[in-house]
Tab-separated table of C-alpha atoms and ligand atoms in Angstrom:
chain	number	residue	atom	x	y	z
A	1422	UNK	CA	105.023	135.891	133.240
A	1423	UNK	CA	106.888	132.709	132.410
A	1424	UNK	CA	107.683	132.225	136.145
A	1425	UNK	CA	104.159	133.097	137.342
A	1426	UNK	CA	102.659	130.630	134.779
A	1427	UNK	CA	105.232	127.910	135.905
A	1428	UNK	CA	104.091	128.472	139.543
A	1429	UNK	CA	100.596	127.929	138.756
A	1430	UNK	CA	101.154	124.940	136.405
A	1431	UNK	CA	103.420	123.190	139.095
A	1432	UNK	CA	100.551	123.707	141.576
A	1433	UNK	CA	98.383	122.084	138.965
A	1434	UNK	CA	100.660	119.000	138.864
A	1435	UNK	CA	102.740	119.643	135.613
A	1436	UNK	CA	106.445	119.120	135.687
A	1437	UNK	CA	107.749	122.666	134.305
A	1438	UNK	CA	110.977	123.517	132.717
A	1439	UNK	CA	111.744	127.353	132.311
A	1440	UNK	CA	113.822	128.110	129.257
A	1441	UNK	CA	115.385	131.520	129.647
A	1442	UNK	CA	117.867	133.068	127.309
A	1443	UNK	CA	119.123	135.160	130.183
A	1444	UNK	CA	117.878	135.146	133.776
A	1445	UNK	CA	114.352	134.967	134.962
A	1446	UNK	CA	113.184	138.484	135.583
A	1447	UNK	CA	116.107	140.052	133.996
A	1448	UNK	CA	114.511	142.050	131.366
A	1449	UNK	CA	111.079	144.245	131.544
A	1450	UNK	CA	109.972	142.725	134.651
A	1451	UNK	CA	112.955	144.091	136.593
A	1452	UNK	CA	112.814	147.465	134.996
A	1453	UNK	CA	109.180	148.288	135.846
A	1454	UNK	CA	108.075	150.758	138.489
A	1455	UNK	CA	105.524	148.245	140.025
A	1456	UNK	CA	102.355	150.331	139.930
A	1457	UNK	CA	99.378	148.173	140.214
A	1458	UNK	CA	97.421	150.716	138.092
A	1459	UNK	CA	94.031	149.108	137.150
A	1460	UNK	CA	92.520	152.530	137.375
A	1461	UNK	CA	95.366	154.926	136.713
A	1462	UNK	CA	96.488	152.920	133.734
A	1463	UNK	CA	93.388	152.160	132.187
A	1464	UNK	CA	91.597	154.558	129.585
A	1465	UNK	CA	87.988	153.173	129.475
A	1466	UNK	CA	85.564	150.453	130.729
A	1467	UNK	CA	85.647	147.026	129.161
A	1468	UNK	CA	87.345	143.638	129.209
A	1469	UNK	CA	90.837	145.149	129.577
A	1470	UNK	CA	89.648	147.016	132.667
A	1471	UNK	CA	88.106	143.964	133.906
A	1472	UNK	CA	91.257	141.856	133.527
A	1473	UNK	CA	93.351	144.625	135.244
A	1474	UNK	CA	90.842	144.970	138.048
A	1475	UNK	CA	90.675	141.206	138.646
A	1476	UNK	CA	94.334	140.989	138.878
A	1477	UNK	CA	94.774	143.797	141.188
A	1478	UNK	CA	92.215	142.010	143.596
A	1479	UNK	CA	94.503	139.067	143.604
A	1480	UNK	CA	97.581	140.799	144.735
A	1481	UNK	CA	97.380	140.982	148.430
A	1482	UNK	CA	96.994	137.235	148.770
A	1483	UNK	CA	99.458	136.581	145.777
A	1484	UNK	CA	102.101	138.447	147.923
A	1485	UNK	CA	101.349	136.455	151.075
A	1486	UNK	CA	101.425	133.346	149.157
A	1487	UNK	CA	104.757	134.185	147.675
A	1488	UNK	CA	106.336	135.158	150.886
A	1489	UNK	CA	105.564	131.801	152.177
A	1490	UNK	CA	106.720	129.890	149.187
A	1491	UNK	CA	110.030	131.964	148.783
A	1492	UNK	CA	110.634	134.062	151.935
A	1493	UNK	CA	110.855	137.103	149.830
A	1494	UNK	CA	108.792	140.005	150.614
A	1495	UNK	CA	107.417	141.696	147.376
A	1496	UNK	CA	106.832	145.112	149.184
A	1497	UNK	CA	103.143	145.128	148.600
A	1498	UNK	CA	102.093	148.666	149.555
A	1499	UNK	CA	98.508	150.014	149.634
A	1500	UNK	CA	98.866	153.532	149.917
A	1501	UNK	CA	96.976	154.393	146.592
A	1502	UNK	CA	97.699	156.263	143.646
A	1503	UNK	CA	97.053	160.100	143.128
A	1504	UNK	CA	96.503	160.982	139.447
A	1505	UNK	CA	97.320	164.621	139.132
A	1506	UNK	CA	95.910	167.194	136.817
A	1507	UNK	CA	98.496	169.980	136.029
A	1508	UNK	CA	96.294	172.338	133.873
A	1509	UNK	CA	92.476	172.941	133.262
A	1510	UNK	CA	92.684	170.528	130.131
A	1511	UNK	CA	93.952	167.758	132.277
A	1512	UNK	CA	91.432	168.630	134.844
A	1513	UNK	CA	88.537	167.939	132.339
A	1514	UNK	CA	90.284	164.640	131.364
A	1515	UNK	CA	90.534	163.539	135.073
A	1516	UNK	CA	86.715	164.484	135.680
A	1517	UNK	CA	85.762	162.338	132.711
A	1518	UNK	CA	87.886	159.550	133.732
A	1519	UNK	CA	86.389	159.663	137.179
A	1520	UNK	CA	82.879	159.488	135.534
A	1521	UNK	CA	83.390	156.123	133.952
A	1522	UNK	CA	85.119	154.442	136.875
A	1523	UNK	CA	82.217	155.585	139.368
A	1524	UNK	CA	79.744	154.225	136.717
A	1525	UNK	CA	81.811	150.994	137.061
A	1526	UNK	CA	81.449	151.058	140.876
A	1527	UNK	CA	85.410	151.705	141.273
A	1528	UNK	CA	86.535	153.596	144.157
A	1529	UNK	CA	87.631	157.253	143.246
A	1530	UNK	CA	87.828	160.409	145.335
A	1531	UNK	CA	87.756	163.648	143.386
A	1532	UNK	CA	90.122	166.118	145.077
A	1533	UNK	CA	90.707	169.926	144.499
A	1534	UNK	CA	94.171	171.331	144.599
A	1535	UNK	CA	94.081	171.933	148.466
A	1536	UNK	CA	92.808	168.516	149.192
A	1537	UNK	CA	95.261	166.693	146.889
A	1538	UNK	CA	98.077	169.025	148.634
A	1539	UNK	CA	97.001	168.116	152.084
A	1540	UNK	CA	97.297	164.473	151.122
A	1541	UNK	CA	100.615	164.884	149.409
A	1542	UNK	CA	102.340	168.225	150.425
A	1543	UNK	CA	105.178	167.576	148.070
A	1544	UNK	CA	102.629	168.218	145.177
A	1545	UNK	CA	103.347	171.409	143.101
A	1546	UNK	CA	101.165	174.545	144.130
A	1547	UNK	CA	100.214	174.859	140.455
A	1548	UNK	CA	98.338	171.513	140.152
A	1549	UNK	CA	94.602	172.087	139.383
A	1550	UNK	CA	93.283	168.750	141.250
A	1551	UNK	CA	93.522	164.897	141.295
A	1552	UNK	CA	91.770	161.990	141.513
A	1553	UNK	CA	92.723	159.402	144.352
A	1554	UNK	CA	92.645	155.702	143.638
A	1555	UNK	CA	92.770	154.123	147.033
A	1556	UNK	CA	92.690	150.557	145.325
A	1557	UNK	CA	95.719	150.997	143.050
A	1558	UNK	CA	98.780	149.813	145.051
A	1559	UNK	CA	102.269	148.913	144.218
A	1560	UNK	CA	104.870	146.160	144.488
A	1561	UNK	CA	108.664	146.092	143.857
A	1562	UNK	CA	109.095	144.237	140.703
A	1563	UNK	CA	112.599	142.996	141.352
A	1564	UNK	CA	111.465	141.357	144.525
A	1565	UNK	CA	108.337	139.914	142.690
A	1566	UNK	CA	110.864	138.256	140.085
A	1567	UNK	CA	113.019	136.973	142.893
A	1568	UNK	CA	110.012	135.546	144.845
A	1569	UNK	CA	108.545	133.891	141.773
A	1570	UNK	CA	111.816	132.312	140.932
A	1571	UNK	CA	112.149	131.070	144.568
A	1572	UNK	CA	108.545	129.876	144.649
A	1573	UNK	CA	109.121	128.014	141.308
A	1574	UNK	CA	112.314	126.523	142.638
A	1575	UNK	CA	110.679	125.445	145.721
A	1576	UNK	CA	108.028	123.584	144.007
A	1577	UNK	CA	110.506	121.684	141.846
A	1578	UNK	CA	110.443	123.867	138.528
A	1579	UNK	CA	113.402	123.246	136.443
A	1580	UNK	CA	115.499	126.431	135.371
A	1581	UNK	CA	117.622	126.236	132.183
A	1582	UNK	CA	119.068	129.881	132.090
A	1583	UNK	CA	121.076	131.025	129.114
A	1584	UNK	CA	118.959	128.697	126.829
A	1585	UNK	CA	117.485	130.483	123.934
A	1586	UNK	CA	114.457	129.208	122.371
A	1587	UNK	CA	114.740	129.512	118.521
A	1588	UNK	CA	111.658	127.758	117.230
A	1589	UNK	CA	108.397	126.100	117.920
A	1590	UNK	CA	108.198	122.228	117.483
A	1591	UNK	CA	104.829	121.169	115.770
A	1592	UNK	CA	103.301	117.844	114.727
A	1593	UNK	CA	100.301	118.610	112.540
A	1594	UNK	CA	98.059	120.890	114.451
A	1595	UNK	CA	99.880	120.539	117.646
A	1596	UNK	CA	102.620	122.223	119.516
A	1597	UNK	CA	105.123	119.417	120.734
A	1598	UNK	CA	107.927	121.342	122.218
A	1599	UNK	CA	110.551	123.966	121.345
A	1600	UNK	CA	114.123	123.841	119.736
A	1601	UNK	CA	116.856	125.751	121.599
A	1602	UNK	CA	120.487	126.478	120.543
A	1603	UNK	CA	121.190	123.377	122.678
A	1604	UNK	CA	118.689	120.841	121.429
A	1605	UNK	CA	114.925	119.972	121.589
A	1606	UNK	CA	112.654	120.089	124.598
A	1607	UNK	CA	109.516	118.042	124.110
A	1608	UNK	CA	106.309	119.248	126.124
A	1609	UNK	CA	102.568	118.508	126.406
A	1610	UNK	CA	102.077	122.427	127.062
A	1611	UNK	CA	104.197	125.298	125.618
A	1612	UNK	CA	103.599	128.634	126.930
A	1613	UNK	CA	105.099	131.536	125.064
A	1614	UNK	CA	106.210	134.123	127.498
A	1615	UNK	CA	109.208	135.833	125.821
A	1616	UNK	CA	108.218	139.455	126.551
A	1617	UNK	CA	109.347	141.775	123.788
A	1618	UNK	CA	111.148	139.094	122.147
A	1619	UNK	CA	108.219	136.801	121.789
A	1620	UNK	CA	107.801	137.308	118.000
A	1621	UNK	CA	111.507	136.285	117.322
A	1622	UNK	CA	110.751	132.591	117.997
A	1623	UNK	CA	110.483	130.836	114.448
A	1624	UNK	CA	107.234	128.753	113.526
A	1625	UNK	CA	104.926	130.515	115.576
A	1626	UNK	CA	101.490	130.761	113.943
A	1627	UNK	CA	100.248	134.169	112.745
A	1628	UNK	CA	98.982	136.321	115.689
A	1629	UNK	CA	96.386	138.841	116.353
A	1630	UNK	CA	99.149	141.461	116.656
A	1631	UNK	CA	102.932	141.742	116.530
A	1632	UNK	CA	104.572	141.907	119.835
A	1633	UNK	CA	107.579	144.532	119.714
A	1634	UNK	CA	109.735	146.347	122.150
A	1635	UNK	CA	108.751	149.900	123.512
A	1636	UNK	CA	111.525	151.258	125.546
A	1637	UNK	CA	111.078	153.081	129.041
A	1638	UNK	CA	113.586	154.967	131.088
A	1639	UNK	CA	113.358	155.174	134.900
A	1640	UNK	CA	115.476	157.223	137.313
A	1641	UNK	CA	115.900	156.031	140.870
A	1642	UNK	CA	116.581	158.945	143.470
A	1643	UNK	CA	116.461	158.770	147.279
A	1644	UNK	CA	115.112	160.985	149.851
A	1645	UNK	CA	115.293	160.990	153.701
A	1646	UNK	CA	112.924	161.481	155.146
A	1647	UNK	CA	110.492	159.988	152.332
A	1648	UNK	CA	109.190	162.908	150.241
A	1649	UNK	CA	105.813	161.337	149.637
A	1650	UNK	CA	103.705	158.295	150.444
A	1651	UNK	CA	101.427	157.706	147.408
A	1652	UNK	CA	102.112	157.067	143.738
A	1653	UNK	CA	101.860	160.436	142.082
A	1654	UNK	CA	100.690	159.732	138.561
A	1655	UNK	CA	100.756	162.320	135.825
A	1656	UNK	CA	99.326	162.277	132.269
A	1657	UNK	CA	103.144	162.617	131.156
A	1658	UNK	CA	104.886	160.403	133.853
A	1659	UNK	CA	104.842	159.191	137.455
A	1660	UNK	CA	106.576	159.316	140.689
A	1661	UNK	CA	106.732	156.074	142.822
A	1662	UNK	CA	107.922	156.446	146.409
A	1663	UNK	CA	109.086	153.186	148.394
A	1664	UNK	CA	108.768	153.050	152.078
A	1665	UNK	CA	112.423	153.106	152.457
A	1666	UNK	CA	112.956	156.412	150.768
A	1667	UNK	CA	113.727	155.078	147.160
A	1668	UNK	CA	111.737	157.088	144.738
A	1669	UNK	CA	111.373	156.110	141.074
A	1670	UNK	CA	110.563	158.600	138.428
A	1671	UNK	CA	109.401	157.463	135.044
A	1672	UNK	CA	109.060	156.848	132.212
A	1673	UNK	CA	109.643	157.391	128.532
A	1674	UNK	CA	107.757	155.432	125.913
A	1675	UNK	CA	110.040	155.113	122.875
A	1676	UNK	CA	109.778	153.036	119.778
A	1677	UNK	CA	113.610	152.280	119.043
A	1678	UNK	CA	113.855	148.552	118.616
A	1679	UNK	CA	115.860	146.543	121.085
A	1680	UNK	CA	118.156	149.460	122.289
A	1681	UNK	CA	117.986	149.709	126.098
A	1682	UNK	CA	120.215	152.724	126.352
A	1683	UNK	CA	119.833	155.389	129.007
A	1684	UNK	CA	119.972	158.677	127.216
A	1685	UNK	CA	120.437	162.189	128.229
A	1686	UNK	CA	117.334	163.258	126.443
A	1687	UNK	CA	115.390	160.555	128.259
A	1688	UNK	CA	116.921	161.631	131.614
A	1689	UNK	CA	115.815	165.210	131.016
A	1690	UNK	CA	112.311	164.252	130.067
A	1691	UNK	CA	111.682	162.256	133.069
A	1692	UNK	CA	113.333	164.702	135.558
A	1693	UNK	CA	111.377	167.494	134.012
A	1694	UNK	CA	108.072	165.604	134.281
A	1695	UNK	CA	108.777	164.688	138.036
A	1696	UNK	CA	109.912	167.925	139.044
A	1697	UNK	CA	106.759	169.730	137.468
A	1698	UNK	CA	104.644	167.423	139.742
A	1699	UNK	CA	106.824	167.560	142.922
A	1700	UNK	CA	109.453	170.393	142.902
A	1701	UNK	CA	110.735	169.234	146.133
A	1702	UNK	CA	112.410	166.331	144.453
A	1703	UNK	CA	114.957	168.541	142.995
A	1704	UNK	CA	117.224	168.107	145.951
A	1705	UNK	CA	116.914	164.409	146.100
A	1706	UNK	CA	119.905	162.237	145.798
A	1707	UNK	CA	120.518	160.565	142.291
A	1708	UNK	CA	121.066	156.717	142.787
A	1709	UNK	CA	120.828	155.209	139.433
A	1710	UNK	CA	118.970	155.141	135.960
A	1711	UNK	CA	117.935	151.999	133.791
A	1712	UNK	CA	115.799	151.333	130.846
A	1713	UNK	CA	113.666	148.127	129.831
A	1714	UNK	CA	111.800	146.867	126.949
A	1715	UNK	CA	107.936	146.605	127.317
A	1716	UNK	CA	106.449	144.063	125.121
A	1717	UNK	CA	104.070	146.256	123.236
A	1718	UNK	CA	101.061	145.350	121.057
A	1719	UNK	CA	99.458	147.258	118.347
A	1720	UNK	CA	96.150	147.415	120.047
A	1721	UNK	CA	97.499	147.886	123.697
A	1722	UNK	CA	95.947	144.609	124.831
A	1723	UNK	CA	97.761	141.383	125.851
A	1724	UNK	CA	98.309	138.240	123.849
A	1725	UNK	CA	96.593	136.009	126.245
A	1726	UNK	CA	95.175	132.531	125.668
A	1727	UNK	CA	95.204	129.328	123.934
A	1728	UNK	CA	96.052	128.374	120.444
A	1729	UNK	CA	95.784	128.535	117.596
A	1730	UNK	CA	97.636	125.012	117.788
A	1731	UNK	CA	96.804	122.432	120.506
A	1732	UNK	CA	98.989	122.650	123.498
A	1733	UNK	CA	100.216	126.133	122.583
A	1734	UNK	CA	99.477	129.023	124.979
A	1735	UNK	CA	100.521	132.675	125.012
A	1736	UNK	CA	101.205	134.866	127.954
A	1737	UNK	CA	102.905	137.914	126.338
A	1738	UNK	CA	102.228	141.433	125.119
A	1739	UNK	CA	101.350	142.973	128.394
A	1740	UNK	CA	103.000	146.219	127.439
A	1741	UNK	CA	102.705	148.802	130.434
A	1742	UNK	CA	100.963	146.592	132.672
A	1743	UNK	CA	102.567	143.204	132.977
A	1744	UNK	CA	103.431	143.521	136.613
A	1745	UNK	CA	99.643	144.262	137.377
A	1746	UNK	CA	98.508	141.407	135.243
A	1747	UNK	CA	100.887	138.721	136.504
A	1748	UNK	CA	98.551	136.785	138.853
A	1749	UNK	CA	95.489	136.774	136.628
A	1750	UNK	CA	97.700	135.667	133.712
A	1751	UNK	CA	99.119	132.878	135.438
A	1752	UNK	CA	95.778	131.747	136.676
A	1753	UNK	CA	94.072	131.919	133.067
A	1754	UNK	CA	96.963	129.985	131.632
A	1755	UNK	CA	96.621	127.221	134.372
A	1756	UNK	CA	92.877	127.307	133.795
A	1757	UNK	CA	93.281	126.822	130.047
A	1758	UNK	CA	95.871	124.134	130.110
A	1759	UNK	CA	93.715	122.128	132.269
A	1760	UNK	CA	90.756	122.466	129.899
A	1761	UNK	CA	88.897	124.941	132.257
A	1762	UNK	CA	87.217	128.145	131.028
A	1763	UNK	CA	88.620	131.225	132.786
A	1764	UNK	CA	86.215	133.304	134.806
A	1765	UNK	CA	86.633	136.327	132.521
A	1766	UNK	CA	86.014	137.346	129.160
A	1767	UNK	CA	89.479	136.814	127.454
A	1768	UNK	CA	88.189	136.752	123.822
A	1769	UNK	CA	89.723	140.184	123.057
A	1770	UNK	CA	93.099	138.990	124.003
A	1771	UNK	CA	93.008	135.753	121.669
A	1772	UNK	CA	96.395	135.091	120.353
A	1773	UNK	CA	95.012	134.215	116.716
A	1774	UNK	CA	93.456	136.787	114.577
A	1775	UNK	CA	89.903	137.637	115.451
A	1776	UNK	CA	87.493	136.279	113.018
A	1777	UNK	CA	84.879	138.786	111.819
A	1778	UNK	CA	81.452	137.266	112.374
A	1779	UNK	CA	80.081	139.006	109.447
A	1780	UNK	CA	82.490	137.355	106.929
B	474	FAD	C1	110.239	151.403	132.390
B	474	FAD	C2	109.182	150.423	132.557
B	474	FAD	C3	108.096	150.628	133.581
B	474	FAD	C4	106.976	149.806	133.797
B	474	FAD	N1	106.249	149.998	134.861
B	474	FAD	C5	105.198	149.111	135.064
B	474	FAD	C6	104.503	149.374	136.055
B	474	FAD	O1	104.598	150.277	136.861
B	474	FAD	N2	103.379	148.388	136.350
B	474	FAD	C7	103.215	147.385	135.382
B	474	FAD	O2	102.190	146.558	135.807
B	474	FAD	N3	104.092	147.151	134.336
B	474	FAD	C8	105.083	147.937	134.254
B	474	FAD	N4	105.849	147.823	133.271
B	474	FAD	C9	105.513	146.718	132.168
B	474	FAD	C10	105.945	145.360	132.596
B	474	FAD	O3	107.421	145.538	132.993
B	474	FAD	C11	105.797	144.323	131.500
B	474	FAD	O4	104.642	144.262	131.072
B	474	FAD	C12	106.159	142.821	132.105
B	474	FAD	O5	107.395	142.922	132.803
B	474	FAD	C13	106.212	142.031	131.011
B	474	FAD	O6	106.682	140.727	131.482
B	474	FAD	P1	107.107	139.625	130.451
B	474	FAD	O7	107.554	138.397	131.513
B	474	FAD	O8	106.315	139.336	129.591
B	474	FAD	O9	108.445	140.184	129.849
B	474	FAD	P2	109.805	140.220	130.454
B	474	FAD	O10	109.929	140.441	132.000
B	474	FAD	O11	110.805	140.858	129.548
B	474	FAD	O12	110.443	138.575	130.298
B	474	FAD	C14	110.482	137.870	129.157
B	474	FAD	C15	111.694	136.947	129.368
B	474	FAD	O13	111.794	136.172	128.230
B	474	FAD	C16	113.229	135.920	127.938
B	474	FAD	N5	113.224	135.520	126.636
B	474	FAD	C17	112.814	136.287	125.540
B	474	FAD	N6	113.032	135.503	124.319
B	474	FAD	C18	113.588	134.408	124.657
B	474	FAD	C19	113.872	133.142	123.897
B	474	FAD	N7	113.891	133.299	122.557
B	474	FAD	N8	114.481	132.146	124.589
B	474	FAD	C20	114.597	132.159	126.002
B	474	FAD	N9	114.208	133.173	126.776
B	474	FAD	C21	113.570	134.392	125.943
B	474	FAD	C22	113.725	137.185	128.130
B	474	FAD	O14	115.199	136.932	128.598
B	474	FAD	C23	113.085	137.754	129.466
B	474	FAD	O15	113.634	137.296	130.633
B	474	FAD	C24	106.919	148.641	132.945
B	474	FAD	C25	107.768	148.407	131.966
B	474	FAD	C26	108.774	149.329	131.682
B	474	FAD	C27	109.968	148.956	130.737
């Protein structure tokens, strides 16, 4: 989020410094699976769906722009997402989900078991059906982080890596910069994009919701030839095949603070879920496993927007869908910094506590 906002702010004419306690893209953004799941990941119609759908629509051009600026290809793949129902109850859930998506005019194909298995023969014989979302795509998040860092460097952004922000600097009702362990950095605009660590910055005003870490573990295996082409998305987890034969299996959702351990229990759960959907993965070769900390919010919605202090902006709390929401977030922050109203309704994501109109 930090590098993406930096990119759009540099393009708007700002001089930008990125203060990063580690390396840009070292944390959650490098741990993600990279599903652009505007449909597969969203549970109902509303402003959050619209934010996700709008960001998804930006991705193809975003990938091309990043390749031009950084020479890094983010492996944008448009083979779609197959949301699989494993039993009749999940089948009813899938049917209900297809209904609201079709009402909204989104692209959904409702498939029975044989149609789904024709599309992806690796699927278990015991599935009951699937929804196919042709417009949900995927990228490689590590390459996305590399491309963003390259693009920002190309446009003259200054990286101060290993620099931990400890507090916000304010004057009256205005944010005027931040303090790090090495000194003060004054700025006209401050964008908080600290992922799961965002709430640790001292001096921030009260927010609509806390942002806290929610761990997720992923296993990477390899299959040659590739075992499937489309993302297989179940209600307990997902399988993400890359074109080169890498396959990601994810993910757990664990509330255990800033602990990024990969655990045997986590590996077992993720493997069990993946093999239930695609038993042929049992013979795939294990490559590596990792875990990352999603920036989770109490209401599942990002903390995105301006205020409550002048000059202060938030681009955090994107929880399970921060890769998907990268381009729209950066655009919204750049619009707000320049005093322009974003094209979308972002009121539900406001950083400050929502004021009850009745009170
Ligand atoms: C297992 C897993 C799978 C996921 N899969 C997907 C997916 O398929 N699709 C999708 O869209 N999303 C996915 N996500 C979610 C996505 O990864 C996150 O929503 C997104 O990466 C958040 O980006 P961010 O920039 O806010 O956080 P981060 O990438 O964590 O970046 C925050 C940065 O801020 C730095 N920082 C923090 N505090 C300070 C400080 N005080 N001073 C200086 N620097 C600081 C950190 O070092 C870090 O580099 C997944 C996440 C996980 C963990």
